[in-house]
JSON list of C-alpha atoms in Angstrom, two decimals:
[
{"chain": "J", "resi": 22, "resn": "UNK", "atom": "CA", "xyz": [-47.66, -20.02, 30.78]},
{"chain": "J", "resi": 23, "resn": "UNK", "atom": "CA", "xyz": [-48.18, -19.46, 27.05]},
{"chain": "J", "resi": 24, "resn": "UNK", "atom": "CA", "xyz": [-47.27, -15.75, 27.45]},
{"chain": "J", "resi": 25, "resn": "UNK", "atom": "CA", "xyz": [-44.08, -16.61, 29.36]},
{"chain": "J", "resi": 26, "resn": "UNK", "atom": "CA", "xyz": [-43.11, -19.17, 26.69]},
{"chain": "J", "resi": 27, "resn": "UNK", "atom": "CA", "xyz": [-43.70, -16.64, 23.90]},
{"chain": "J", "resi": 28, "resn": "UNK", "atom": "CA", "xyz": [-41.69, -13.92, 25.67]},
{"chain": "J", "resi": 29, "resn": "UNK", "atom": "CA", "xyz": [-38.89, -16.46, 26.22]},
{"chain": "J", "resi": 30, "resn": "UNK", "atom": "CA", "xyz": [-38.90, -17.34, 22.51]},
{"chain": "J", "resi": 31, "resn": "UNK", "atom": "CA", "xyz": [-39.01, -13.65, 21.56]},
{"chain": "J", "resi": 32, "resn": "UNK", "atom": "CA", "xyz": [-36.09, -12.95, 23.90]},
{"chain": "J", "resi": 33, "resn": "UNK", "atom": "CA", "xyz": [-34.09, -15.80, 22.42]},
{"chain": "J", "resi": 34, "resn": "UNK", "atom": "CA", "xyz": [-34.79, -14.58, 18.88]},
{"chain": "J", "resi": 35, "resn": "UNK", "atom": "CA", "xyz": [-33.78, -11.03, 19.82]},
{"chain": "J", "resi": 36, "resn": "UNK", "atom": "CA", "xyz": [-30.57, -12.29, 21.43]},
{"chain": "J", "resi": 37, "resn": "UNK", "atom": "CA", "xyz": [-29.79, -14.38, 18.34]},
{"chain": "J", "resi": 38, "resn": "UNK", "atom": "CA", "xyz": [-30.40, -11.38, 16.09]},
{"chain": "J", "resi": 39, "resn": "UNK", "atom": "CA", "xyz": [-28.06, -9.25, 18.17]},
{"chain": "J", "resi": 40, "resn": "UNK", "atom": "CA", "xyz": [-25.33, -11.88, 18.35]},
{"chain": "J", "resi": 41, "resn": "UNK", "atom": "CA", "xyz": [-25.48, -13.07, 14.71]},
{"chain": "J", "resi": 42, "resn": "UNK", "atom": "CA", "xyz": [-24.15, -9.87, 13.10]},
{"chain": "J", "resi": 43, "resn": "UNK", "atom": "CA", "xyz": [-21.26, -9.72, 15.55]},
{"chain": "J", "resi": 44, "resn": "UNK", "atom": "CA", "xyz": [-20.37, -13.35, 14.87]},
{"chain": "J", "resi": 45, "resn": "UNK", "atom": "CA", "xyz": [-20.62, -12.90, 11.10]},
{"chain": "J", "resi": 46, "resn": "UNK", "atom": "CA", "xyz": [-18.46, -9.78, 11.17]},
{"chain": "J", "resi": 47, "resn": "UNK", "atom": "CA", "xyz": [-15.82, -11.40, 13.35]},
{"chain": "J", "resi": 48, "resn": "UNK", "atom": "CA", "xyz": [-14.73, -14.24, 11.03]},
{"chain": "J", "resi": 49, "resn": "UNK", "atom": "CA", "xyz": [-11.68, -12.26, 9.82]},
{"chain": "J", "resi": 50, "resn": "UNK", "atom": "CA", "xyz": [-11.25, -10.23, 13.00]},
{"chain": "J", "resi": 51, "resn": "UNK", "atom": "CA", "xyz": [-8.64, -12.75, 14.19]},
{"chain": "J", "resi": 52, "resn": "UNK", "atom": "CA", "xyz": [-6.37, -11.48, 11.39]},
{"chain": "J", "resi": 53, "resn": "UNK", "atom": "CA", "xyz": [-6.58, -7.87, 12.65]},
{"chain": "J", "resi": 54, "resn": "UNK", "atom": "CA", "xyz": [-3.69, -7.06, 15.03]},
{"chain": "J", "resi": 55, "resn": "UNK", "atom": "CA", "xyz": [-4.97, -6.11, 18.49]},
{"chain": "J", "resi": 56, "resn": "UNK", "atom": "CA", "xyz": [-3.42, -2.63, 18.40]},
{"chain": "J", "resi": 57, "resn": "UNK", "atom": "CA", "xyz": [-5.27, -1.71, 15.20]},
{"chain": "J", "resi": 58, "resn": "UNK", "atom": "CA", "xyz": [-8.35, 0.50, 15.40]},
{"chain": "J", "resi": 59, "resn": "UNK", "atom": "CA", "xyz": [-11.30, 0.84, 13.06]},
{"chain": "J", "resi": 60, "resn": "UNK", "atom": "CA", "xyz": [-11.02, 3.80, 10.67]},
{"chain": "J", "resi": 61, "resn": "UNK", "atom": "CA", "xyz": [-14.28, 3.30, 8.80]},
{"chain": "J", "resi": 62, "resn": "UNK", "atom": "CA", "xyz": [-16.67, 0.83, 7.24]},
{"chain": "J", "resi": 63, "resn": "UNK", "atom": "CA", "xyz": [-18.96, 0.71, 4.25]},
{"chain": "J", "resi": 64, "resn": "UNK", "atom": "CA", "xyz": [-21.20, -1.58, 2.23]},
{"chain": "J", "resi": 65, "resn": "UNK", "atom": "CA", "xyz": [-20.65, -1.98, -1.50]},
{"chain": "J", "resi": 66, "resn": "UNK", "atom": "CA", "xyz": [-23.85, -2.51, -3.44]},
{"chain": "J", "resi": 67, "resn": "UNK", "atom": "CA", "xyz": [-23.91, -2.65, -7.22]},
{"chain": "J", "resi": 68, "resn": "UNK", "atom": "CA", "xyz": [-27.32, -2.07, -8.76]},
{"chain": "J", "resi": 69, "resn": "UNK", "atom": "CA", "xyz": [-29.62, -4.30, -6.67]},
{"chain": "J", "resi": 70, "resn": "UNK", "atom": "CA", "xyz": [-26.94, -6.57, -5.20]},
{"chain": "J", "resi": 71, "resn": "UNK", "atom": "CA", "xyz": [-25.10, -6.18, -1.93]},
{"chain": "J", "resi": 72, "resn": "UNK", "atom": "CA", "xyz": [-21.55, -7.39, -2.65]},
{"chain": "J", "resi": 73, "resn": "UNK", "atom": "CA", "xyz": [-19.58, -6.98, 0.59]},
{"chain": "J", "resi": 74, "resn": "UNK", "atom": "CA", "xyz": [-19.10, -5.01, 3.78]},
{"chain": "J", "resi": 75, "resn": "UNK", "atom": "CA", "xyz": [-15.63, -3.46, 4.00]},
{"chain": "J", "resi": 76, "resn": "UNK", "atom": "CA", "xyz": [-13.76, -2.31, 7.08]},
{"chain": "J", "resi": 77, "resn": "UNK", "atom": "CA", "xyz": [-10.43, -0.47, 7.26]},
{"chain": "J", "resi": 78, "resn": "UNK", "atom": "CA", "xyz": [-8.16, -0.60, 10.30]},
{"chain": "J", "resi": 79, "resn": "UNK", "atom": "CA", "xyz": [-4.87, 1.19, 11.01]},
{"chain": "J", "resi": 80, "resn": "UNK", "atom": "CA", "xyz": [-2.63, 1.24, 14.04]},
{"chain": "J", "resi": 81, "resn": "UNK", "atom": "CA", "xyz": [-3.73, 4.85, 14.73]},
{"chain": "J", "resi": 82, "resn": "UNK", "atom": "CA", "xyz": [-7.41, 4.51, 13.77]},
{"chain": "J", "resi": 83, "resn": "UNK", "atom": "CA", "xyz": [-6.89, 7.26, 11.18]},
{"chain": "J", "resi": 84, "resn": "UNK", "atom": "CA", "xyz": [-6.15, 7.31, 7.46]},
{"chain": "J", "resi": 85, "resn": "UNK", "atom": "CA", "xyz": [-4.84, 9.99, 5.09]},
{"chain": "J", "resi": 86, "resn": "UNK", "atom": "CA", "xyz": [-3.94, 9.10, 1.50]},
{"chain": "J", "resi": 87, "resn": "UNK", "atom": "CA", "xyz": [-0.87, 11.37, 1.64]},
{"chain": "J", "resi": 88, "resn": "UNK", "atom": "CA", "xyz": [0.44, 9.37, 4.65]},
{"chain": "J", "resi": 89, "resn": "UNK", "atom": "CA", "xyz": [-0.52, 5.93, 3.33]},
{"chain": "J", "resi": 90, "resn": "UNK", "atom": "CA", "xyz": [3.04, 4.61, 3.30]},
{"chain": "J", "resi": 91, "resn": "UNK", "atom": "CA", "xyz": [3.53, 5.33, 7.02]},
{"chain": "J", "resi": 92, "resn": "UNK", "atom": "CA", "xyz": [0.42, 3.43, 8.15]},
{"chain": "J", "resi": 93, "resn": "UNK", "atom": "CA", "xyz": [0.04, -0.30, 8.61]},
{"chain": "J", "resi": 94, "resn": "UNK", "atom": "CA", "xyz": [-3.38, -1.09, 7.22]},
{"chain": "J", "resi": 95, "resn": "UNK", "atom": "CA", "xyz": [-5.83, -3.97, 7.37]},
{"chain": "J", "resi": 96, "resn": "UNK", "atom": "CA", "xyz": [-8.71, -4.23, 4.90]},
{"chain": "J", "resi": 97, "resn": "UNK", "atom": "CA", "xyz": [-11.45, -6.73, 5.75]},
{"chain": "J", "resi": 98, "resn": "UNK", "atom": "CA", "xyz": [-14.09, -7.68, 3.19]},
{"chain": "J", "resi": 99, "resn": "UNK", "atom": "CA", "xyz": [-17.11, -9.63, 4.49]},
{"chain": "J", "resi": 100, "resn": "UNK", "atom": "CA", "xyz": [-18.86, -11.04, 1.42]},
{"chain": "J", "resi": 101, "resn": "UNK", "atom": "CA", "xyz": [-22.64, -10.92, 1.07]},
{"chain": "J", "resi": 102, "resn": "UNK", "atom": "CA", "xyz": [-22.83, -13.12, -2.04]},
{"chain": "J", "resi": 103, "resn": "UNK", "atom": "CA", "xyz": [-20.99, -15.97, -3.78]},
{"chain": "J", "resi": 104, "resn": "UNK", "atom": "CA", "xyz": [-18.13, -14.88, -6.05]},
{"chain": "J", "resi": 105, "resn": "UNK", "atom": "CA", "xyz": [-15.72, -17.04, -8.04]},
{"chain": "J", "resi": 106, "resn": "UNK", "atom": "CA", "xyz": [-12.01, -16.45, -7.38]},
{"chain": "J", "resi": 107, "resn": "UNK", "atom": "CA", "xyz": [-11.40, -15.88, -11.10]},
{"chain": "J", "resi": 108, "resn": "UNK", "atom": "CA", "xyz": [-13.97, -13.06, -11.05]},
{"chain": "J", "resi": 109, "resn": "UNK", "atom": "CA", "xyz": [-12.25, -11.42, -8.07]},
{"chain": "J", "resi": 110, "resn": "UNK", "atom": "CA", "xyz": [-8.90, -11.61, -9.84]},
{"chain": "J", "resi": 111, "resn": "UNK", "atom": "CA", "xyz": [-10.31, -10.26, -13.13]},
{"chain": "J", "resi": 112, "resn": "UNK", "atom": "CA", "xyz": [-11.96, -7.37, -11.30]},
{"chain": "J", "resi": 113, "resn": "UNK", "atom": "CA", "xyz": [-8.67, -6.57, -9.54]},
{"chain": "J", "resi": 114, "resn": "UNK", "atom": "CA", "xyz": [-6.94, -6.32, -12.93]},
{"chain": "J", "resi": 115, "resn": "UNK", "atom": "CA", "xyz": [-9.76, -4.19, -14.37]},
{"chain": "J", "resi": 116, "resn": "UNK", "atom": "CA", "xyz": [-9.60, -1.79, -11.43]},
{"chain": "J", "resi": 117, "resn": "UNK", "atom": "CA", "xyz": [-5.83, -1.41, -11.87]},
{"chain": "J", "resi": 118, "resn": "UNK", "atom": "CA", "xyz": [-6.41, -0.58, -15.55]},
{"chain": "J", "resi": 119, "resn": "UNK", "atom": "CA", "xyz": [-9.07, 1.95, -14.60]},
{"chain": "J", "resi": 120, "resn": "UNK", "atom": "CA", "xyz": [-6.64, 3.54, -12.11]},
{"chain": "J", "resi": 121, "resn": "UNK", "atom": "CA", "xyz": [-4.04, 3.60, -14.93]},
{"chain": "J", "resi": 122, "resn": "UNK", "atom": "CA", "xyz": [-1.59, 1.43, -12.98]},
{"chain": "J", "resi": 123, "resn": "UNK", "atom": "CA", "xyz": [1.05, -0.21, -15.13]},
{"chain": "J", "resi": 124, "resn": "UNK", "atom": "CA", "xyz": [3.71, -2.36, -13.51]},
{"chain": "J", "resi": 125, "resn": "UNK", "atom": "CA", "xyz": [5.85, -5.08, -15.05]},
{"chain": "J", "resi": 126, "resn": "UNK", "atom": "CA", "xyz": [4.78, -7.55, -12.33]},
{"chain": "J", "resi": 127, "resn": "UNK", "atom": "CA", "xyz": [1.01, -7.01, -12.54]},
{"chain": "J", "resi": 128, "resn": "UNK", "atom": "CA", "xyz": [0.30, -10.22, -14.48]},
{"chain": "J", "resi": 129, "resn": "UNK", "atom": "CA", "xyz": [2.45, -12.21, -12.06]},
{"chain": "J", "resi": 130, "resn": "UNK", "atom": "CA", "xyz": [0.55, -10.68, -9.10]},
{"chain": "J", "resi": 131, "resn": "UNK", "atom": "CA", "xyz": [-2.79, -11.62, -10.66]},
{"chain": "J", "resi": 132, "resn": "UNK", "atom": "CA", "xyz": [-1.54, -15.18, -11.16]},
{"chain": "J", "resi": 133, "resn": "UNK", "atom": "CA", "xyz": [-0.46, -15.31, -7.51]},
{"chain": "J", "resi": 134, "resn": "UNK", "atom": "CA", "xyz": [-3.91, -14.11, -6.43]},
{"chain": "J", "resi": 135, "resn": "UNK", "atom": "CA", "xyz": [-5.60, -16.71, -8.66]},
{"chain": "J", "resi": 136, "resn": "UNK", "atom": "CA", "xyz": [-3.54, -19.47, -7.04]},
{"chain": "J", "resi": 137, "resn": "UNK", "atom": "CA", "xyz": [-4.11, -18.10, -3.53]},
{"chain": "J", "resi": 138, "resn": "UNK", "atom": "CA", "xyz": [-7.75, -17.03, -3.34]},
{"chain": "J", "resi": 139, "resn": "UNK", "atom": "CA", "xyz": [-10.59, -19.51, -2.93]},
{"chain": "J", "resi": 140, "resn": "UNK", "atom": "CA", "xyz": [-14.03, -19.17, -4.44]},
{"chain": "J", "resi": 141, "resn": "UNK", "atom": "CA", "xyz": [-16.06, -17.04, -2.03]},
{"chain": "J", "resi": 142, "resn": "UNK", "atom": "CA", "xyz": [-19.37, -18.11, -0.53]},
{"chain": "J", "resi": 143, "resn": "UNK", "atom": "CA", "xyz": [-21.84, -15.73, 1.04]},
{"chain": "J", "resi": 144, "resn": "UNK", "atom": "CA", "xyz": [-20.64, -15.15, 4.62]},
{"chain": "J", "resi": 145, "resn": "UNK", "atom": "CA", "xyz": [-16.94, -15.68, 3.82]},
{"chain": "J", "resi": 146, "resn": "UNK", "atom": "CA", "xyz": [-14.37, -12.97, 4.35]},
{"chain": "J", "resi": 147, "resn": "UNK", "atom": "CA", "xyz": [-10.97, -12.00, 3.03]},
{"chain": "J", "resi": 148, "resn": "UNK", "atom": "CA", "xyz": [-8.54, -9.77, 4.88]},
{"chain": "J", "resi": 149, "resn": "UNK", "atom": "CA", "xyz": [-5.41, -8.05, 3.63]},
{"chain": "J", "resi": 150, "resn": "UNK", "atom": "CA", "xyz": [-2.99, -7.39, 6.47]},
{"chain": "J", "resi": 151, "resn": "UNK", "atom": "CA", "xyz": [-0.11, -5.07, 5.59]},
{"chain": "J", "resi": 152, "resn": "UNK", "atom": "CA", "xyz": [3.05, -6.25, 7.35]},
{"chain": "J", "resi": 153, "resn": "UNK", "atom": "CA", "xyz": [5.61, -3.88, 8.86]},
{"chain": "J", "resi": 154, "resn": "UNK", "atom": "CA", "xyz": [7.68, -4.49, 5.69]},
{"chain": "J", "resi": 155, "resn": "UNK", "atom": "CA", "xyz": [4.75, -3.33, 3.55]},
{"chain": "J", "resi": 156, "resn": "UNK", "atom": "CA", "xyz": [3.92, -6.81, 2.23]},
{"chain": "J", "resi": 157, "resn": "UNK", "atom": "CA", "xyz": [0.37, -8.10, 1.75]},
{"chain": "J", "resi": 158, "resn": "UNK", "atom": "CA", "xyz": [-0.77, -11.10, 3.78]},
{"chain": "J", "resi": 159, "resn": "UNK", "atom": "CA", "xyz": [-4.18, -12.48, 2.77]},
{"chain": "J", "resi": 160, "resn": "UNK", "atom": "CA", "xyz": [-6.37, -14.30, 5.28]},
{"chain": "J", "resi": 161, "resn": "UNK", "atom": "CA", "xyz": [-9.68, -16.09, 5.09]},
{"chain": "J", "resi": 162, "resn": "UNK", "atom": "CA", "xyz": [-10.81, -16.13, 8.69]},
{"chain": "J", "resi": 163, "resn": "UNK", "atom": "CA", "xyz": [-7.75, -17.14, 10.72]},
{"chain": "J", "resi": 164, "resn": "UNK", "atom": "CA", "xyz": [-6.18, -19.05, 7.81]},
{"chain": "J", "resi": 165, "resn": "UNK", "atom": "CA", "xyz": [-3.24, -17.40, 6.06]},
{"chain": "J", "resi": 166, "resn": "UNK", "atom": "CA", "xyz": [-3.85, -17.88, 2.32]},
{"chain": "J", "resi": 167, "resn": "UNK", "atom": "CA", "xyz": [-0.52, -16.44, 1.22]},
{"chain": "J", "resi": 168, "resn": "UNK", "atom": "CA", "xyz": [1.76, -13.42, 1.09]},
{"chain": "J", "resi": 169, "resn": "UNK", "atom": "CA", "xyz": [2.81, -11.20, -1.79]},
{"chain": "J", "resi": 170, "resn": "UNK", "atom": "CA", "xyz": [6.18, -9.74, -0.85]},
{"chain": "J", "resi": 171, "resn": "UNK", "atom": "CA", "xyz": [6.05, -6.53, -2.84]},
{"chain": "J", "resi": 172, "resn": "UNK", "atom": "CA", "xyz": [5.28, -3.09, -1.39]},
{"chain": "J", "resi": 173, "resn": "UNK", "atom": "CA", "xyz": [4.07, -1.83, -4.76]},
{"chain": "J", "resi": 174, "resn": "UNK", "atom": "CA", "xyz": [1.52, -4.65, -4.98]},
{"chain": "J", "resi": 175, "resn": "UNK", "atom": "CA", "xyz": [0.20, -3.74, -1.53]},
{"chain": "J", "resi": 176, "resn": "UNK", "atom": "CA", "xyz": [-0.13, -0.07, -2.54]},
{"chain": "J", "resi": 177, "resn": "UNK", "atom": "CA", "xyz": [-1.83, -0.94, -5.85]},
{"chain": "J", "resi": 178, "resn": "UNK", "atom": "CA", "xyz": [-4.21, -3.42, -4.27]},
{"chain": "J", "resi": 179, "resn": "UNK", "atom": "CA", "xyz": [-5.31, -1.12, -1.45]},
{"chain": "J", "resi": 180, "resn": "UNK", "atom": "CA", "xyz": [-5.66, 1.80, -3.89]},
{"chain": "J", "resi": 181, "resn": "UNK", "atom": "CA", "xyz": [-8.70, 0.05, -5.37]},
{"chain": "J", "resi": 182, "resn": "UNK", "atom": "CA", "xyz": [-10.55, 1.04, -2.17]},
{"chain": "J", "resi": 183, "resn": "UNK", "atom": "CA", "xyz": [-8.46, 3.84, -0.66]},
{"chain": "J", "resi": 184, "resn": "UNK", "atom": "CA", "xyz": [-7.28, 6.03, -3.56]},
{"chain": "J", "resi": 185, "resn": "UNK", "atom": "CA", "xyz": [-9.07, 9.33, -4.13]},
{"chain": "J", "resi": 186, "resn": "UNK", "atom": "CA", "xyz": [-9.50, 7.94, -7.67]},
{"chain": "J", "resi": 187, "resn": "UNK", "atom": "CA", "xyz": [-11.41, 4.89, -6.39]},
{"chain": "J", "resi": 188, "resn": "UNK", "atom": "CA", "xyz": [-14.47, 3.94, -8.47]},
{"chain": "J", "resi": 189, "resn": "UNK", "atom": "CA", "xyz": [-16.91, 4.26, -5.56]},
{"chain": "J", "resi": 190, "resn": "UNK", "atom": "CA", "xyz": [-16.48, 7.76, -4.05]},
{"chain": "J", "resi": 191, "resn": "UNK", "atom": "CA", "xyz": [-19.06, 7.60, -1.28]},
{"chain": "J", "resi": 192, "resn": "UNK", "atom": "CA", "xyz": [-18.00, 4.14, -0.12]},
{"chain": "J", "resi": 193, "resn": "UNK", "atom": "CA", "xyz": [-14.34, 5.23, -0.12]},
{"chain": "J", "resi": 194, "resn": "UNK", "atom": "CA", "xyz": [-15.20, 8.26, 2.02]},
{"chain": "J", "resi": 195, "resn": "UNK", "atom": "CA", "xyz": [-16.97, 6.03, 4.54]},
{"chain": "J", "resi": 196, "resn": "UNK", "atom": "CA", "xyz": [-14.10, 3.55, 4.57]},
{"chain": "J", "resi": 197, "resn": "UNK", "atom": "CA", "xyz": [-11.38, 6.16, 5.20]},
{"chain": "J", "resi": 198, "resn": "UNK", "atom": "CA", "xyz": [-13.46, 8.02, 7.78]},
{"chain": "J", "resi": 199, "resn": "UNK", "atom": "CA", "xyz": [-14.15, 11.14, 5.69]},
{"chain": "J", "resi": 200, "resn": "UNK", "atom": "CA", "xyz": [-17.95, 10.95, 5.65]},
{"chain": "J", "resi": 201, "resn": "UNK", "atom": "CA", "xyz": [-20.00, 12.56, 8.39]}
]
């Protein structure tokens, strides 16, 4: 009896362990259009800290930087730690500077993001869904946080992860499906 109880508990724990990652990863999956396919995924860790898991989807399941304008993309970030919205916005601006992006509307875009994005708790996700017009819709789970109706913003924002000049080479290669 004790053995059967223990194996039942072990089975339940194993089932919970197998189901938990799928449930955690699926919080923003509702924002991903059904026809989109996974291109790649990666985990960003900085020093000793895991920051987020990132997944890229396109309607073809493929990504090439030279064809970026012809692909509708979805970027999902599943956060592994708490991050303040102001820190996310500041980091976005810093990455644009590092990529040498300079656009008259950049400050306005950052202000829109600050007003739109919530503080992130471990386990939260954010998704950018590129519309057919090239606009950026941001979701947290199924909830639409807001839209920035500017194709250049969408390109600049996604370049942080997808550009060949991205800060994290290996993670970018995994995300765009170039790593083996």
